[in-house]
Amino acid sequence: MSSTSADGIAWDRPRPFTLALRPGPGDIDGLNHTNNAVYVRWCEQVAWAHSEALGLALADYHRLDRAMAIRRGEYDYLLPTVLGDELRLATWLTASDGRLTMERRFQLVRLSDRATVLRGRWELVCIELGSGRPRRMPPEFCRVYLAAIAAPAA
């Protein structure tokens, strides 16, 4: 299922938070494609930008002594991208138990043909920064993140 936006992109879920990207020379590997590690870095970049747009930045994580840490990351590399491709990376928060865990999903689209080139999923766990141990999400996380959980596309 998908939710087609005004720009003709069939997003996996409605109302994505997006980031425009374009592979540069340092992103290209020996096969003349964008290196897989670059996609992982971009997912981290859009995730932080989304969190900041929602109102929780790195400084808040330190102030609260809590963080949402990646417990598991999955990436499906569907199609290659090359130097100069215009891309749009979307992210959504898609699930949470409201206590300890959260899920974030990603979809990377090549604008020239509107093709999805990558899908990703993170399982996140709330940790106490001081100890690195799992801890309950603080009320501020619940208030901000749970309100942003995206519904599946209709």
JSON list of C-alpha atoms in Angstrom, two decimals:
[
{"chain": "A", "resi": 1, "resn": "MET", "atom": "CA", "xyz": [0.00, 0.00, 0.00]},
{"chain": "A", "resi": 2, "resn": "SER", "atom": "CA", "xyz": [1.20, 3.50, -0.67]},
{"chain": "A", "resi": 3, "resn": "SER", "atom": "CA", "xyz": [0.19, 7.11, -0.33]},
{"chain": "A", "resi": 4, "resn": "THR", "atom": "CA", "xyz": [0.90, 9.14, -3.48]},
{"chain": "A", "resi": 5, "resn": "SER", "atom": "CA", "xyz": [1.92, 12.70, -2.70]},
{"chain": "A", "resi": 6, "resn": "ALA", "atom": "CA", "xyz": [1.34, 15.86, -4.71]},
{"chain": "A", "resi": 7, "resn": "ASP", "atom": "CA", "xyz": [4.78, 15.40, -6.34]},
{"chain": "A", "resi": 8, "resn": "GLY", "atom": "CA", "xyz": [3.80, 11.95, -7.65]},
{"chain": "A", "resi": 9, "resn": "ILE", "atom": "CA", "xyz": [5.87, 9.91, -5.20]},
{"chain": "A", "resi": 10, "resn": "ALA", "atom": "CA", "xyz": [4.17, 6.76, -3.91]},
{"chain": "A", "resi": 11, "resn": "TRP", "atom": "CA", "xyz": [5.23, 6.96, -0.27]},
{"chain": "A", "resi": 12, "resn": "ASP", "atom": "CA", "xyz": [4.79, 3.88, 1.92]},
{"chain": "A", "resi": 13, "resn": "ARG", "atom": "CA", "xyz": [2.96, 5.98, 4.53]},
{"chain": "A", "resi": 14, "resn": "PRO", "atom": "CA", "xyz": [1.28, 9.37, 4.55]},
{"chain": "A", "resi": 15, "resn": "ARG", "atom": "CA", "xyz": [2.96, 12.62, 5.61]},
{"chain": "A", "resi": 16, "resn": "PRO", "atom": "CA", "xyz": [6.63, 11.64, 5.42]},
{"chain": "A", "resi": 17, "resn": "PHE", "atom": "CA", "xyz": [9.40, 13.74, 6.88]},
{"chain": "A", "resi": 18, "resn": "THR", "atom": "CA", "xyz": [11.81, 14.10, 3.95]},
{"chain": "A", "resi": 19, "resn": "LEU", "atom": "CA", "xyz": [15.33, 15.14, 3.12]},
{"chain": "A", "resi": 20, "resn": "ALA", "atom": "CA", "xyz": [16.60, 15.95, -0.38]},
{"chain": "A", "resi": 21, "resn": "LEU", "atom": "CA", "xyz": [19.88, 14.20, -1.21]},
{"chain": "A", "resi": 22, "resn": "ARG", "atom": "CA", "xyz": [22.26, 13.82, -4.14]},
{"chain": "A", "resi": 23, "resn": "PRO", "atom": "CA", "xyz": [25.23, 11.40, -4.17]},
{"chain": "A", "resi": 24, "resn": "GLY", "atom": "CA", "xyz": [28.54, 13.20, -4.50]},
{"chain": "A", "resi": 25, "resn": "PRO", "atom": "CA", "xyz": [31.90, 11.87, -5.70]},
{"chain": "A", "resi": 26, "resn": "GLY", "atom": "CA", "xyz": [32.85, 10.62, -2.22]},
{"chain": "A", "resi": 27, "resn": "ASP", "atom": "CA", "xyz": [29.63, 8.58, -1.98]},
{"chain": "A", "resi": 28, "resn": "ILE", "atom": "CA", "xyz": [30.38, 6.44, -5.03]},
{"chain": "A", "resi": 29, "resn": "ASP", "atom": "CA", "xyz": [32.04, 3.01, -4.70]},
{"chain": "A", "resi": 30, "resn": "GLY", "atom": "CA", "xyz": [34.13, 0.90, -7.08]},
{"chain": "A", "resi": 31, "resn": "LEU", "atom": "CA", "xyz": [30.98, -0.27, -8.90]},
{"chain": "A", "resi": 32, "resn": "ASN", "atom": "CA", "xyz": [30.10, 3.36, -9.73]},
{"chain": "A", "resi": 33, "resn": "HIS", "atom": "CA", "xyz": [27.04, 3.18, -7.45]},
{"chain": "A", "resi": 34, "resn": "THR", "atom": "CA", "xyz": [26.28, 4.93, -4.17]},
{"chain": "A", "resi": 35, "resn": "ASN", "atom": "CA", "xyz": [28.00, 2.89, -1.47]},
{"chain": "A", "resi": 36, "resn": "ASN", "atom": "CA", "xyz": [25.62, 1.04, 0.87]},
{"chain": "A", "resi": 37, "resn": "ALA", "atom": "CA", "xyz": [27.24, 2.64, 3.93]},
{"chain": "A", "resi": 38, "resn": "VAL", "atom": "CA", "xyz": [26.22, 6.06, 2.59]},
{"chain": "A", "resi": 39, "resn": "TYR", "atom": "CA", "xyz": [22.54, 5.04, 2.73]},
{"chain": "A", "resi": 40, "resn": "VAL", "atom": "CA", "xyz": [22.98, 4.08, 6.39]},
{"chain": "A", "resi": 41, "resn": "ARG", "atom": "CA", "xyz": [24.57, 7.48, 7.11]},
{"chain": "A", "resi": 42, "resn": "TRP", "atom": "CA", "xyz": [21.72, 9.24, 5.30]},
{"chain": "A", "resi": 43, "resn": "CYS", "atom": "CA", "xyz": [19.14, 7.33, 7.37]},
{"chain": "A", "resi": 44, "resn": "GLU", "atom": "CA", "xyz": [20.84, 8.55, 10.54]},
{"chain": "A", "resi": 45, "resn": "GLN", "atom": "CA", "xyz": [20.88, 12.09, 9.14]},
{"chain": "A", "resi": 46, "resn": "VAL", "atom": "CA", "xyz": [17.16, 12.15, 8.31]},
{"chain": "A", "resi": 47, "resn": "ALA", "atom": "CA", "xyz": [16.27, 10.47, 11.63]},
{"chain": "A", "resi": 48, "resn": "TRP", "atom": "CA", "xyz": [18.04, 13.21, 13.61]},
{"chain": "A", "resi": 49, "resn": "ALA", "atom": "CA", "xyz": [16.51, 15.94, 11.46]},
{"chain": "A", "resi": 50, "resn": "HIS", "atom": "CA", "xyz": [13.06, 14.44, 12.05]},
{"chain": "A", "resi": 51, "resn": "SER", "atom": "CA", "xyz": [13.61, 14.17, 15.80]},
{"chain": "A", "resi": 52, "resn": "GLU", "atom": "CA", "xyz": [14.78, 17.79, 15.93]},
{"chain": "A", "resi": 53, "resn": "ALA", "atom": "CA", "xyz": [11.78, 18.92, 13.88]},
{"chain": "A", "resi": 54, "resn": "LEU", "atom": "CA", "xyz": [9.53, 17.15, 16.39]},
{"chain": "A", "resi": 55, "resn": "GLY", "atom": "CA", "xyz": [11.27, 19.00, 19.23]},
{"chain": "A", "resi": 56, "resn": "LEU", "atom": "CA", "xyz": [13.83, 16.53, 20.61]},
{"chain": "A", "resi": 57, "resn": "ALA", "atom": "CA", "xyz": [17.47, 17.26, 19.80]},
{"chain": "A", "resi": 58, "resn": "LEU", "atom": "CA", "xyz": [20.72, 15.71, 20.99]},
{"chain": "A", "resi": 59, "resn": "ALA", "atom": "CA", "xyz": [20.93, 18.30, 23.78]},
{"chain": "A", "resi": 60, "resn": "ASP", "atom": "CA", "xyz": [17.55, 17.07, 25.07]},
{"chain": "A", "resi": 61, "resn": "TYR", "atom": "CA", "xyz": [18.81, 13.49, 25.10]},
{"chain": "A", "resi": 62, "resn": "HIS", "atom": "CA", "xyz": [21.76, 14.56, 27.25]},
{"chain": "A", "resi": 63, "resn": "ARG", "atom": "CA", "xyz": [19.57, 16.69, 29.54]},
{"chain": "A", "resi": 64, "resn": "LEU", "atom": "CA", "xyz": [17.20, 13.76, 30.10]},
{"chain": "A", "resi": 65, "resn": "ASP", "atom": "CA", "xyz": [20.02, 11.16, 30.27]},
{"chain": "A", "resi": 66, "resn": "ARG", "atom": "CA", "xyz": [18.02, 9.07, 27.79]},
{"chain": "A", "resi": 67, "resn": "ALA", "atom": "CA", "xyz": [18.38, 8.17, 24.11]},
{"chain": "A", "resi": 68, "resn": "MET", "atom": "CA", "xyz": [16.64, 6.07, 21.51]},
{"chain": "A", "resi": 69, "resn": "ALA", "atom": "CA", "xyz": [19.42, 3.72, 20.40]},
{"chain": "A", "resi": 70, "resn": "ILE", "atom": "CA", "xyz": [19.33, 1.44, 17.37]},
{"chain": "A", "resi": 71, "resn": "ARG", "atom": "CA", "xyz": [18.99, -2.17, 18.50]},
{"chain": "A", "resi": 72, "resn": "ARG", "atom": "CA", "xyz": [18.53, -3.54, 14.99]},
{"chain": "A", "resi": 73, "resn": "GLY", "atom": "CA", "xyz": [18.78, -2.01, 11.53]},
{"chain": "A", "resi": 74, "resn": "GLU", "atom": "CA", "xyz": [17.49, -3.60, 8.33]},
{"chain": "A", "resi": 75, "resn": "TYR", "atom": "CA", "xyz": [18.06, -2.21, 4.85]},
{"chain": "A", "resi": 76, "resn": "ASP", "atom": "CA", "xyz": [16.66, -3.50, 1.57]},
{"chain": "A", "resi": 77, "resn": "TYR", "atom": "CA", "xyz": [18.78, -2.17, -1.29]},
{"chain": "A", "resi": 78, "resn": "LEU", "atom": "CA", "xyz": [16.34, -2.38, -4.20]},
{"chain": "A", "resi": 79, "resn": "LEU", "atom": "CA", "xyz": [18.01, -0.38, -6.99]},
{"chain": "A", "resi": 80, "resn": "PRO", "atom": "CA", "xyz": [21.33, 1.40, -7.41]},
{"chain": "A", "resi": 81, "resn": "THR", "atom": "CA", "xyz": [21.81, 5.15, -7.46]},
{"chain": "A", "resi": 82, "resn": "VAL", "atom": "CA", "xyz": [24.67, 6.97, -9.15]},
{"chain": "A", "resi": 83, "resn": "LEU", "atom": "CA", "xyz": [26.58, 10.22, -8.98]},
{"chain": "A", "resi": 84, "resn": "GLY", "atom": "CA", "xyz": [24.24, 13.20, -9.18]},
{"chain": "A", "resi": 85, "resn": "ASP", "atom": "CA", "xyz": [20.90, 11.34, -8.87]},
{"chain": "A", "resi": 86, "resn": "GLU", "atom": "CA", "xyz": [18.28, 13.54, -7.22]},
{"chain": "A", "resi": 87, "resn": "LEU", "atom": "CA", "xyz": [16.89, 11.58, -4.28]},
{"chain": "A", "resi": 88, "resn": "ARG", "atom": "CA", "xyz": [14.33, 12.08, -1.55]},
{"chain": "A", "resi": 89, "resn": "LEU", "atom": "CA", "xyz": [14.68, 10.17, 1.72]},
{"chain": "A", "resi": 90, "resn": "ALA", "atom": "CA", "xyz": [11.56, 9.82, 3.86]},
{"chain": "A", "resi": 91, "resn": "THR", "atom": "CA", "xyz": [11.18, 8.64, 7.43]},
{"chain": "A", "resi": 92, "resn": "TRP", "atom": "CA", "xyz": [8.35, 7.87, 9.81]},
{"chain": "A", "resi": 93, "resn": "LEU", "atom": "CA", "xyz": [7.99, 6.68, 13.38]},
{"chain": "A", "resi": 94, "resn": "THR", "atom": "CA", "xyz": [5.75, 3.66, 12.91]},
{"chain": "A", "resi": 95, "resn": "ALA", "atom": "CA", "xyz": [5.32, 1.87, 16.25]},
{"chain": "A", "resi": 96, "resn": "SER", "atom": "CA", "xyz": [6.08, 2.07, 19.95]},
{"chain": "A", "resi": 97, "resn": "ASP", "atom": "CA", "xyz": [5.16, 0.18, 23.08]},
{"chain": "A", "resi": 98, "resn": "GLY", "atom": "CA", "xyz": [5.11, 3.53, 24.92]},
{"chain": "A", "resi": 99, "resn": "ARG", "atom": "CA", "xyz": [7.64, 2.26, 27.43]},
{"chain": "A", "resi": 100, "resn": "LEU", "atom": "CA", "xyz": [10.91, 1.04, 25.97]},
{"chain": "A", "resi": 101, "resn": "THR", "atom": "CA", "xyz": [10.81, 0.45, 22.21]},
{"chain": "A", "resi": 102, "resn": "MET", "atom": "CA", "xyz": [10.06, 2.30, 19.02]},
{"chain": "A", "resi": 103, "resn": "GLU", "atom": "CA", "xyz": [10.24, 1.58, 15.30]},
{"chain": "A", "resi": 104, "resn": "ARG", "atom": "CA", "xyz": [11.38, 3.93, 12.55]},
{"chain": "A", "resi": 105, "resn": "ARG", "atom": "CA", "xyz": [11.05, 3.26, 8.81]},
{"chain": "A", "resi": 106, "resn": "PHE", "atom": "CA", "xyz": [12.76, 4.76, 5.78]},
{"chain": "A", "resi": 107, "resn": "GLN", "atom": "CA", "xyz": [12.06, 4.97, 2.04]},
{"chain": "A", "resi": 108, "resn": "LEU", "atom": "CA", "xyz": [14.53, 6.42, -0.47]},
{"chain": "A", "resi": 109, "resn": "VAL", "atom": "CA", "xyz": [13.13, 7.48, -3.86]},
{"chain": "A", "resi": 110, "resn": "ARG", "atom": "CA", "xyz": [14.98, 8.44, -7.05]},
{"chain": "A", "resi": 111, "resn": "LEU", "atom": "CA", "xyz": [13.13, 11.49, -8.41]},
{"chain": "A", "resi": 112, "resn": "SER", "atom": "CA", "xyz": [13.88, 10.91, -12.11]},
{"chain": "A", "resi": 113, "resn": "ASP", "atom": "CA", "xyz": [11.61, 7.86, -12.27]},
{"chain": "A", "resi": 114, "resn": "ARG", "atom": "CA", "xyz": [9.94, 7.94, -8.83]},
{"chain": "A", "resi": 115, "resn": "ALA", "atom": "CA", "xyz": [11.42, 4.50, -8.10]},
{"chain": "A", "resi": 116, "resn": "THR", "atom": "CA", "xyz": [11.96, 3.35, -4.53]},
{"chain": "A", "resi": 117, "resn": "VAL", "atom": "CA", "xyz": [15.63, 2.42, -4.30]},
{"chain": "A", "resi": 118, "resn": "LEU", "atom": "CA", "xyz": [15.85, 1.56, -0.59]},
{"chain": "A", "resi": 119, "resn": "ARG", "atom": "CA", "xyz": [13.61, 0.68, 2.32]},
{"chain": "A", "resi": 120, "resn": "GLY", "atom": "CA", "xyz": [14.89, 0.53, 5.86]},
{"chain": "A", "resi": 121, "resn": "ARG", "atom": "CA", "xyz": [13.68, -0.22, 9.34]},
{"chain": "A", "resi": 122, "resn": "TRP", "atom": "CA", "xyz": [15.16, 0.42, 12.76]},
{"chain": "A", "resi": 123, "resn": "GLU", "atom": "CA", "xyz": [14.17, -1.18, 16.04]},
{"chain": "A", "resi": 124, "resn": "LEU", "atom": "CA", "xyz": [15.01, 1.37, 18.71]},
{"chain": "A", "resi": 125, "resn": "VAL", "atom": "CA", "xyz": [15.30, 0.94, 22.46]},
{"chain": "A", "resi": 126, "resn": "CYS", "atom": "CA", "xyz": [15.39, 3.67, 25.08]},
{"chain": "A", "resi": 127, "resn": "ILE", "atom": "CA", "xyz": [18.62, 3.66, 27.05]},
{"chain": "A", "resi": 128, "resn": "GLU", "atom": "CA", "xyz": [20.03, 5.63, 29.94]},
{"chain": "A", "resi": 129, "resn": "LEU", "atom": "CA", "xyz": [23.04, 7.46, 28.53]},
{"chain": "A", "resi": 130, "resn": "GLY", "atom": "CA", "xyz": [25.02, 7.25, 31.77]},
{"chain": "A", "resi": 131, "resn": "SER", "atom": "CA", "xyz": [24.89, 3.46, 31.99]},
{"chain": "A", "resi": 132, "resn": "GLY", "atom": "CA", "xyz": [23.92, 2.33, 28.48]},
{"chain": "A", "resi": 133, "resn": "ARG", "atom": "CA", "xyz": [21.18, 0.17, 30.02]},
{"chain": "A", "resi": 134, "resn": "PRO", "atom": "CA", "xyz": [17.60, -0.02, 28.77]},
{"chain": "A", "resi": 135, "resn": "ARG", "atom": "CA", "xyz": [15.33, 2.38, 30.66]},
{"chain": "A", "resi": 136, "resn": "ARG", "atom": "CA", "xyz": [11.74, 3.50, 30.34]},
{"chain": "A", "resi": 137, "resn": "MET", "atom": "CA", "xyz": [11.12, 6.38, 27.94]},
{"chain": "A", "resi": 138, "resn": "PRO", "atom": "CA", "xyz": [10.80, 9.67, 29.81]},
{"chain": "A", "resi": 139, "resn": "PRO", "atom": "CA", "xyz": [7.42, 11.45, 29.58]},
{"chain": "A", "resi": 140, "resn": "GLU", "atom": "CA", "xyz": [8.92, 13.99, 27.15]},
{"chain": "A", "resi": 141, "resn": "PHE", "atom": "CA", "xyz": [9.82, 11.21, 24.70]},
{"chain": "A", "resi": 142, "resn": "CYS", "atom": "CA", "xyz": [6.35, 9.69, 24.98]},
{"chain": "A", "resi": 143, "resn": "ARG", "atom": "CA", "xyz": [4.64, 13.04, 24.48]},
{"chain": "A", "resi": 144, "resn": "VAL", "atom": "CA", "xyz": [6.66, 13.93, 21.37]},
{"chain": "A", "resi": 145, "resn": "TYR", "atom": "CA", "xyz": [7.34, 10.59, 19.73]},
{"chain": "A", "resi": 146, "resn": "LEU", "atom": "CA", "xyz": [4.04, 8.80, 20.34]},
{"chain": "A", "resi": 147, "resn": "ALA", "atom": "CA", "xyz": [2.12, 11.74, 18.88]},
{"chain": "A", "resi": 148, "resn": "ALA", "atom": "CA", "xyz": [4.20, 11.38, 15.68]},
{"chain": "A", "resi": 149, "resn": "ILE", "atom": "CA", "xyz": [3.49, 7.67, 15.03]},
{"chain": "A", "resi": 150, "resn": "ALA", "atom": "CA", "xyz": [2.43, 7.42, 11.38]},
{"chain": "A", "resi": 151, "resn": "ALA", "atom": "CA", "xyz": [-0.56, 5.38, 10.34]},
{"chain": "A", "resi": 152, "resn": "PRO", "atom": "CA", "xyz": [-0.14, 2.85, 7.54]},
{"chain": "A", "resi": 153, "resn": "ALA", "atom": "CA", "xyz": [-1.07, 4.09, 4.06]},
{"chain": "A", "resi": 154, "resn": "ALA", "atom": "CA", "xyz": [-4.73, 3.60, 3.19]}
]
